[in-house]
């Protein structure tokens, strides 16, 4: 599979906030975190050129982001590992974030 064209991945804070607000209409989960060492384990594979996120759902309907490394040809590098067991928000939300929902207190 050919590699997709290089894109500008950065967006503004207001664009990001709009995307996150829109997503909240579909799920009670607002986000999640992965440990740095787990992400680096994927990216440190000698053939890794980036990451891909496959969007999945758990049996209860909550989001299940499946993260894999990709090689320079844009193929999944499954031998580098597969991440999913993220720490969801809520309950593992930051105390302060421009993405936190205004009506919910953040977890401490």
mmCIF file of N, CA and C in Angstrom:
data_model
loop_
_atom_site.group_PDB
_atom_site.id
_atom_site.type_symbol
_atom_site.label_atom_id
_atom_site.label_comp_id
_atom_site.label_asym_id
_atom_site.label_seq_id
_atom_site.Cartn_x
_atom_site.Cartn_y
_atom_site.Cartn_z
ATOM 1 N N UNK A 1 0.852 -1.173 0.000
ATOM 2 C CA UNK A 1 0.000 0.000 0.000
ATOM 3 C C UNK A 1 0.896 1.233 0.000
ATOM 4 N N UNK A 2 0.627 2.202 -0.840
ATOM 5 C CA UNK A 2 1.457 3.413 -0.844
ATOM 6 C C UNK A 2 1.247 4.223 0.422
ATOM 7 N N UNK A 3 2.268 4.920 0.793
ATOM 8 C CA UNK A 3 2.190 5.785 1.965
ATOM 9 C C UNK A 3 1.350 7.009 1.622
ATOM 10 N N UNK A 4 0.484 7.435 2.552
ATOM 11 C CA UNK A 4 -0.321 8.629 2.250
ATOM 12 C C UNK A 4 0.565 9.858 2.145
ATOM 13 N N UNK A 5 0.102 10.876 1.442
ATOM 14 C CA UNK A 5 0.906 12.094 1.337
ATOM 15 C C UNK A 5 1.131 12.711 2.715
ATOM 16 N N UNK A 6 2.266 13.343 2.878
ATOM 17 C CA UNK A 6 2.600 14.004 4.141
ATOM 18 C C UNK A 6 1.584 15.092 4.396
ATOM 19 N N UNK A 7 1.047 15.078 5.612
ATOM 20 C CA UNK A 7 0.021 16.054 5.982
ATOM 21 C C UNK A 7 0.506 16.904 7.127
ATOM 22 N N UNK A 8 -0.054 18.055 7.238
ATOM 23 C CA UNK A 8 0.163 18.906 8.395
ATOM 24 C C UNK A 8 -0.766 18.374 9.476
ATOM 25 N N UNK A 9 -0.224 17.748 10.498
ATOM 26 C CA UNK A 9 -1.052 17.135 11.529
ATOM 27 C C UNK A 9 -1.484 18.119 12.605
ATOM 28 N N UNK A 10 -0.830 19.252 12.664
ATOM 29 C CA UNK A 10 -1.137 20.214 13.722
ATOM 30 C C UNK A 10 -2.399 20.998 13.380
ATOM 31 N N UNK A 11 -3.221 21.234 14.425
ATOM 32 C CA UNK A 11 -4.408 22.070 14.271
ATOM 33 C C UNK A 11 -4.420 23.065 15.429
ATOM 34 N N UNK A 12 -5.292 24.038 15.350
ATOM 35 C CA UNK A 12 -5.367 25.034 16.415
ATOM 36 C C UNK A 12 -6.147 24.466 17.605
ATOM 37 N N UNK A 13 -5.989 25.116 18.745
ATOM 38 C CA UNK A 13 -6.723 24.713 19.937
ATOM 39 C C UNK A 13 -8.221 24.798 19.699
ATOM 40 N N UNK A 14 -8.693 25.854 19.067
ATOM 41 C CA UNK A 14 -10.138 25.985 18.839
ATOM 42 C C UNK A 14 -10.657 24.890 17.901
ATOM 43 N N UNK A 15 -9.880 24.506 16.896
ATOM 44 C CA UNK A 15 -10.288 23.404 16.028
ATOM 45 C C UNK A 15 -10.362 22.103 16.833
ATOM 46 N N UNK A 16 -9.367 21.860 17.668
ATOM 47 C CA UNK A 16 -9.339 20.644 18.482
ATOM 48 C C UNK A 16 -10.517 20.611 19.453
ATOM 49 N N UNK A 17 -10.820 21.737 20.083
ATOM 50 C CA UNK A 17 -11.947 21.795 21.016
ATOM 51 C C UNK A 17 -13.263 21.494 20.308
ATOM 52 N N UNK A 18 -13.432 22.009 19.112
ATOM 53 C CA UNK A 18 -14.653 21.763 18.343
ATOM 54 C C UNK A 18 -14.794 20.264 18.029
ATOM 55 N N UNK A 19 -13.709 19.618 17.645
ATOM 56 C CA UNK A 19 -13.741 18.184 17.354
ATOM 57 C C UNK A 19 -14.099 17.374 18.594
ATOM 58 N N UNK A 20 -13.501 17.723 19.736
ATOM 59 C CA UNK A 20 -13.752 16.994 20.982
ATOM 60 C C UNK A 20 -15.200 17.190 21.434
ATOM 61 N N UNK A 21 -15.712 18.416 21.353
ATOM 62 C CA UNK A 21 -17.111 18.669 21.735
ATOM 63 C C UNK A 21 -18.065 17.846 20.879
ATOM 64 N N UNK A 22 -17.807 17.798 19.592
ATOM 65 C CA UNK A 22 -18.662 17.037 18.683
ATOM 66 C C UNK A 22 -18.637 15.547 19.026
ATOM 67 N N UNK A 23 -17.481 15.020 19.388
ATOM 68 C CA UNK A 23 -17.342 13.598 19.723
ATOM 69 C C UNK A 23 -18.146 13.243 20.970
ATOM 70 N N UNK A 24 -18.242 14.169 21.918
ATOM 71 C CA UNK A 24 -18.978 13.911 23.161
ATOM 72 C C UNK A 24 -20.452 13.599 22.914
ATOM 73 N N UNK A 25 -20.983 13.984 21.777
ATOM 74 C CA UNK A 25 -22.375 13.668 21.458
ATOM 75 C C UNK A 25 -22.589 12.180 21.219
ATOM 76 N N UNK A 26 -21.501 11.431 21.007
ATOM 77 C CA UNK A 26 -21.606 10.022 20.648
ATOM 78 C C UNK A 26 -21.135 9.063 21.721
ATOM 79 N N UNK A 27 -20.430 9.541 22.736
ATOM 80 C CA UNK A 27 -19.880 8.633 23.746
ATOM 81 C C UNK A 27 -19.711 9.351 25.066
ATOM 82 N N UNK A 28 -19.738 8.597 26.146
ATOM 83 C CA UNK A 28 -19.521 9.185 27.469
ATOM 84 C C UNK A 28 -18.033 9.336 27.764
ATOM 85 N N UNK A 29 -17.193 8.660 26.985
ATOM 86 C CA UNK A 29 -15.743 8.748 27.191
ATOM 87 C C UNK A 29 -15.196 9.916 26.382
ATOM 88 N N UNK A 30 -14.380 10.739 27.014
ATOM 89 C CA UNK A 30 -13.887 11.950 26.363
ATOM 90 C C UNK A 30 -12.491 11.812 25.791
ATOM 91 N N UNK A 31 -11.746 10.851 26.281
ATOM 92 C CA UNK A 31 -10.375 10.682 25.821
ATOM 93 C C UNK A 31 -9.719 9.559 26.591
ATOM 94 N N UNK A 32 -8.435 9.441 26.436
ATOM 95 C CA UNK A 32 -7.701 8.418 27.151
ATOM 96 C C UNK A 32 -6.209 8.649 27.005
ATOM 97 N N UNK A 33 -5.460 8.005 27.865
ATOM 98 C CA UNK A 33 -4.007 8.161 27.810
ATOM 99 C C UNK A 33 -3.335 6.796 27.686
ATOM 100 N N UNK A 34 -2.161 6.832 27.074
ATOM 101 C CA UNK A 34 -1.272 5.681 26.995
ATOM 102 C C UNK A 34 0.040 6.092 27.637
ATOM 103 N N UNK A 35 0.691 5.170 28.311
ATOM 104 C CA UNK A 35 1.977 5.455 28.934
ATOM 105 C C UNK A 35 3.042 5.704 27.861
ATOM 106 N N UNK A 36 3.917 6.634 28.143
ATOM 107 C CA UNK A 36 4.985 6.995 27.216
ATOM 108 C C UNK A 36 5.796 5.775 26.796
ATOM 109 N N UNK A 37 6.152 4.932 27.778
ATOM 110 C CA UNK A 37 6.994 3.780 27.446
ATOM 111 C C UNK A 37 6.301 2.819 26.474
ATOM 112 N N UNK A 38 4.974 2.733 26.545
ATOM 113 C CA UNK A 38 4.250 1.856 25.623
ATOM 114 C C UNK A 38 4.235 2.436 24.204
ATOM 115 N N UNK A 39 4.020 3.748 24.101
ATOM 116 C CA UNK A 39 4.031 4.398 22.791
ATOM 117 C C UNK A 39 5.434 4.324 22.181
ATOM 118 N N UNK A 40 6.445 4.577 23.009
ATOM 119 C CA UNK A 40 7.817 4.516 22.504
ATOM 120 C C UNK A 40 8.211 3.108 22.082
ATOM 121 N N UNK A 41 7.667 2.096 22.746
ATOM 122 C CA UNK A 41 7.954 0.712 22.352
ATOM 123 C C UNK A 41 7.514 0.491 20.899
ATOM 124 N N UNK A 42 6.374 1.057 20.517
ATOM 125 C CA UNK A 42 5.933 0.948 19.127
ATOM 126 C C UNK A 42 6.844 1.750 18.200
ATOM 127 N N UNK A 43 7.097 2.999 18.568
ATOM 128 C CA UNK A 43 7.865 3.887 17.695
ATOM 129 C C UNK A 43 9.342 3.518 17.607
ATOM 130 N N UNK A 44 9.868 2.843 18.616
ATOM 131 C CA UNK A 44 11.286 2.466 18.600
ATOM 132 C C UNK A 44 11.567 1.212 17.784
ATOM 133 N N UNK A 45 10.547 0.577 17.254
ATOM 134 C CA UNK A 45 10.783 -0.560 16.363
ATOM 135 C C UNK A 45 11.596 -0.035 15.178
ATOM 136 N N UNK A 46 12.630 -0.758 14.758
ATOM 137 C CA UNK A 46 13.503 -0.252 13.691
ATOM 138 C C UNK A 46 12.788 0.122 12.394
ATOM 139 N N UNK A 47 11.669 -0.512 12.097
ATOM 140 C CA UNK A 47 10.969 -0.217 10.846
ATOM 141 C C UNK A 47 9.832 0.784 11.014
ATOM 142 N N UNK A 48 9.603 1.293 12.223
ATOM 143 C CA UNK A 48 8.463 2.189 12.460
ATOM 144 C C UNK A 48 8.672 3.552 11.814
ATOM 145 N N UNK A 49 7.630 4.010 11.124
ATOM 146 C CA UNK A 49 7.644 5.332 10.507
ATOM 147 C C UNK A 49 6.544 6.225 11.065
ATOM 148 N N UNK A 50 5.670 5.673 11.897
ATOM 149 C CA UNK A 50 4.573 6.443 12.460
ATOM 150 C C UNK A 50 3.620 5.535 13.212
ATOM 151 N N UNK A 51 2.469 6.091 13.568
ATOM 152 C CA UNK A 51 1.445 5.345 14.293
ATOM 153 C C UNK A 51 0.127 5.381 13.525
ATOM 154 N N UNK A 52 -0.655 4.327 13.681
ATOM 155 C CA UNK A 52 -2.020 4.306 13.149
ATOM 156 C C UNK A 52 -2.953 4.011 14.317
ATOM 157 N N UNK A 53 -4.089 4.674 14.329
ATOM 158 C CA UNK A 53 -5.118 4.403 15.329
ATOM 159 C C UNK A 53 -6.319 3.823 14.602
ATOM 160 N N UNK A 54 -6.650 2.589 14.963
ATOM 161 C CA UNK A 54 -7.860 1.956 14.475
ATOM 162 C C UNK A 54 -8.941 2.218 15.506
ATOM 163 N N UNK A 55 -10.090 2.719 15.101
ATOM 164 C CA UNK A 55 -11.168 3.058 16.024
ATOM 165 C C UNK A 55 -12.055 1.842 16.238
ATOM 166 N N UNK A 56 -12.099 1.352 17.464
ATOM 167 C CA UNK A 56 -12.911 0.205 17.800
ATOM 168 C C UNK A 56 -13.864 0.530 18.933
ATOM 169 N N UNK A 57 -14.731 -0.430 19.249
ATOM 170 C CA UNK A 57 -15.681 -0.287 20.351
ATOM 171 C C UNK A 57 -15.639 -1.539 21.219
ATOM 172 N N UNK A 58 -15.668 -1.336 22.525
ATOM 173 C CA UNK A 58 -15.805 -2.446 23.463
ATOM 174 C C UNK A 58 -17.240 -2.958 23.413
ATOM 175 N N UNK A 59 -17.482 -4.099 24.049
ATOM 176 C CA UNK A 59 -18.832 -4.671 24.068
ATOM 177 C C UNK A 59 -19.857 -3.716 24.658
ATOM 178 N N UNK A 60 -19.425 -2.865 25.601
ATOM 179 C CA UNK A 60 -20.357 -1.919 26.227
ATOM 180 C C UNK A 60 -20.547 -0.639 25.414
ATOM 181 N N UNK A 61 -19.899 -0.555 24.249
ATOM 182 C CA UNK A 61 -20.033 0.617 23.391
ATOM 183 C C UNK A 61 -19.009 1.706 23.641
ATOM 184 N N UNK A 62 -18.144 1.527 24.634
ATOM 185 C CA UNK A 62 -17.121 2.539 24.903
ATOM 186 C C UNK A 62 -15.992 2.429 23.875
ATOM 187 N N UNK A 63 -15.335 3.551 23.582
ATOM 188 C CA UNK A 63 -14.280 3.557 22.578
ATOM 189 C C UNK A 63 -13.110 2.636 22.945
ATOM 190 N N UNK A 64 -12.542 2.041 21.921
ATOM 191 C CA UNK A 64 -11.378 1.172 22.077
ATOM 192 C C UNK A 64 -10.371 1.542 20.990
ATOM 193 N N UNK A 65 -9.572 2.588 21.216
ATOM 194 C CA UNK A 65 -8.576 2.942 20.205
ATOM 195 C C UNK A 65 -7.478 1.875 20.168
ATOM 196 N N UNK A 66 -7.281 1.288 19.001
ATOM 197 C CA UNK A 66 -6.257 0.271 18.813
ATOM 198 C C UNK A 66 -5.094 0.945 18.077
ATOM 199 N N UNK A 67 -3.923 0.964 18.705
ATOM 200 C CA UNK A 67 -2.779 1.708 18.187
ATOM 201 C C UNK A 67 -1.694 0.740 17.742
ATOM 202 N N UNK A 68 -1.217 0.922 16.513
ATOM 203 C CA UNK A 68 -0.127 0.114 15.976
ATOM 204 C C UNK A 68 0.886 1.018 15.299
ATOM 205 N N UNK A 69 2.112 0.547 15.211
ATOM 206 C CA UNK A 69 3.128 1.249 14.431
ATOM 207 C C UNK A 69 2.900 0.927 12.956
ATOM 208 N N UNK A 70 3.350 1.815 12.089
ATOM 209 C CA UNK A 70 3.308 1.568 10.648
ATOM 210 C C UNK A 70 4.711 1.719 10.079
ATOM 211 N N UNK A 71 4.976 0.971 8.996
ATOM 212 C CA UNK A 71 6.286 1.040 8.353
ATOM 213 C C UNK A 71 6.275 2.119 7.269
ATOM 214 N N UNK A 72 7.401 2.360 6.610
ATOM 215 C CA UNK A 72 7.447 3.404 5.573
ATOM 216 C C UNK A 72 6.487 3.170 4.404
ATOM 217 N N UNK A 73 6.052 1.925 4.203
ATOM 218 C CA UNK A 73 5.083 1.637 3.146
ATOM 219 C C UNK A 73 3.642 1.752 3.648
ATOM 220 N N UNK A 74 3.458 2.249 4.873
ATOM 221 C CA UNK A 74 2.149 2.458 5.485
ATOM 222 C C UNK A 74 1.433 1.153 5.825
ATOM 223 N N UNK A 75 2.193 0.098 6.060
ATOM 224 C CA UNK A 75 1.625 -1.177 6.478
ATOM 225 C C UNK A 75 1.732 -1.294 7.995
ATOM 226 N N UNK A 76 0.739 -1.934 8.617
ATOM 227 C CA UNK A 76 0.778 -2.149 10.057
ATOM 228 C C UNK A 76 1.972 -3.015 10.428
ATOM 229 N N UNK A 77 2.682 -2.595 11.483
ATOM 230 C CA UNK A 77 3.838 -3.330 12.006
ATOM 231 C C UNK A 77 3.403 -4.065 13.266
ATOM 232 N N UNK A 78 2.673 -5.123 13.107
ATOM 233 C CA UNK A 78 2.100 -5.814 14.256
ATOM 234 C C UNK A 78 3.160 -6.412 15.170
ATOM 235 N N UNK A 79 4.310 -6.747 14.610
ATOM 236 C CA UNK A 79 5.373 -7.318 15.446
ATOM 237 C C UNK A 79 5.944 -6.312 16.447
ATOM 238 N N UNK A 80 5.641 -5.027 16.256
ATOM 239 C CA UNK A 80 6.080 -4.005 17.221
ATOM 240 C C UNK A 80 5.187 -3.988 18.454
ATOM 241 N N UNK A 81 3.990 -4.574 18.336
ATOM 242 C CA UNK A 81 3.037 -4.587 19.438
ATOM 243 C C UNK A 81 1.753 -3.890 19.042
ATOM 244 N N UNK A 82 0.757 -4.064 19.885
ATOM 245 C CA UNK A 82 -0.551 -3.444 19.673
ATOM 246 C C UNK A 82 -0.998 -2.860 21.007
ATOM 247 N N UNK A 83 -1.413 -1.602 21.002
ATOM 248 C CA UNK A 83 -1.895 -0.950 22.221
ATOM 249 C C UNK A 83 -3.405 -0.779 22.158
ATOM 250 N N UNK A 84 -4.050 -0.957 23.286
ATOM 251 C CA UNK A 84 -5.455 -0.595 23.420
ATOM 252 C C UNK A 84 -5.795 -0.249 24.854
ATOM 253 N N UNK A 85 -5.307 -0.924 25.798
ATOM 254 C CA UNK A 85 -5.725 -0.734 27.188
ATOM 255 C C UNK A 85 -5.361 0.666 27.690
ATOM 256 N N UNK A 86 -6.016 1.675 27.130
ATOM 257 C CA UNK A 86 -5.764 3.057 27.536
ATOM 258 C C UNK A 86 -6.456 3.344 28.870
ATOM 259 N N UNK A 87 -6.069 4.436 29.487
ATOM 260 C CA UNK A 87 -6.714 4.896 30.723
ATOM 261 C C UNK A 87 -7.765 5.925 30.315
ATOM 262 N N UNK A 88 -9.054 5.575 30.376
ATOM 263 C CA UNK A 88 -10.092 6.458 29.854
ATOM 264 C C UNK A 88 -10.402 7.649 30.753
ATOM 265 N N UNK A 89 -10.915 8.689 30.102
ATOM 266 C CA UNK A 89 -11.389 9.889 30.797
ATOM 267 C C UNK A 89 -12.856 10.057 30.417
ATOM 268 N N UNK A 90 -13.756 10.029 31.387
ATOM 269 C CA UNK A 90 -13.535 9.748 32.802
ATOM 270 C C UNK A 90 -13.285 8.269 33.036
ATOM 271 N N UNK A 91 -12.711 7.915 34.156
ATOM 272 C CA UNK A 91 -12.449 8.705 35.347
ATOM 273 C C UNK A 91 -11.060 9.341 35.388
ATOM 274 N N UNK A 92 -10.149 8.957 34.500
ATOM 275 C CA UNK A 92 -8.769 9.454 34.577
ATOM 276 C C UNK A 92 -8.598 10.723 33.771
ATOM 277 N N UNK A 93 -9.263 11.786 34.190
ATOM 278 C CA UNK A 93 -9.233 13.066 33.494
ATOM 279 C C UNK A 93 -8.200 14.001 34.116
ATOM 280 N N UNK A 94 -7.650 14.900 33.325
ATOM 281 C CA UNK A 94 -6.735 15.895 33.875
ATOM 282 C C UNK A 94 -7.494 16.905 34.731
ATOM 283 N N UNK A 95 -6.780 17.507 35.657
ATOM 284 C CA UNK A 95 -7.416 18.527 36.498
ATOM 285 C C UNK A 95 -7.812 19.748 35.691
ATOM 286 N N UNK A 96 -6.940 20.116 34.762
ATOM 287 C CA UNK A 96 -7.229 21.283 33.935
ATOM 288 C C UNK A 96 -6.898 20.939 32.493
ATOM 289 N N UNK A 97 -7.843 21.170 31.629
ATOM 290 C CA UNK A 97 -7.625 20.944 30.204
ATOM 291 C C UNK A 97 -8.652 21.733 29.426
ATOM 292 N N UNK A 98 -8.247 22.314 28.306
ATOM 293 C CA UNK A 98 -9.232 23.011 27.477
ATOM 294 C C UNK A 98 -10.214 22.041 26.820
ATOM 295 N N UNK A 99 -9.978 20.735 26.964
ATOM 296 C CA UNK A 99 -10.867 19.736 26.379
ATOM 297 C C UNK A 99 -11.832 19.129 27.392
ATOM 298 N N UNK A 100 -11.648 19.427 28.670
ATOM 299 C CA UNK A 100 -12.505 18.866 29.719
ATOM 300 C C UNK A 100 -13.921 19.419 29.572
ATOM 301 N N UNK A 101 -14.911 18.567 29.780
ATOM 302 C CA UNK A 101 -16.283 19.065 29.685
ATOM 303 C C UNK A 101 -16.564 20.031 30.838
ATOM 304 N N UNK A 102 -17.232 21.128 30.577
ATOM 305 C CA UNK A 102 -17.459 22.136 31.616
ATOM 306 C C UNK A 102 -18.346 21.664 32.746
ATOM 307 N N UNK A 103 -19.198 20.687 32.496
ATOM 308 C CA UNK A 103 -20.157 20.288 33.523
ATOM 309 C C UNK A 103 -19.637 19.205 34.480
ATOM 310 N N UNK A 104 -18.478 18.650 34.222
ATOM 311 C CA UNK A 104 -17.951 17.571 35.049
ATOM 312 C C UNK A 104 -16.670 17.972 35.747
ATOM 313 N N UNK A 105 -16.584 17.700 37.043
ATOM 314 C CA UNK A 105 -15.307 17.961 37.710
ATOM 315 C C UNK A 105 -14.281 16.944 37.252
ATOM 316 N N UNK A 106 -13.034 17.357 37.177
ATOM 317 C CA UNK A 106 -11.961 16.464 36.784
ATOM 318 C C UNK A 106 -11.539 15.590 37.962
ATOM 319 N N UNK A 107 -11.032 14.419 37.664
ATOM 320 C CA UNK A 107 -10.555 13.493 38.708
ATOM 321 C C UNK A 107 -9.237 13.994 39.259
ATOM 322 N N UNK A 108 -9.070 13.860 40.546
ATOM 323 C CA UNK A 108 -7.820 14.286 41.194
ATOM 324 C C UNK A 108 -6.981 13.119 41.576
#
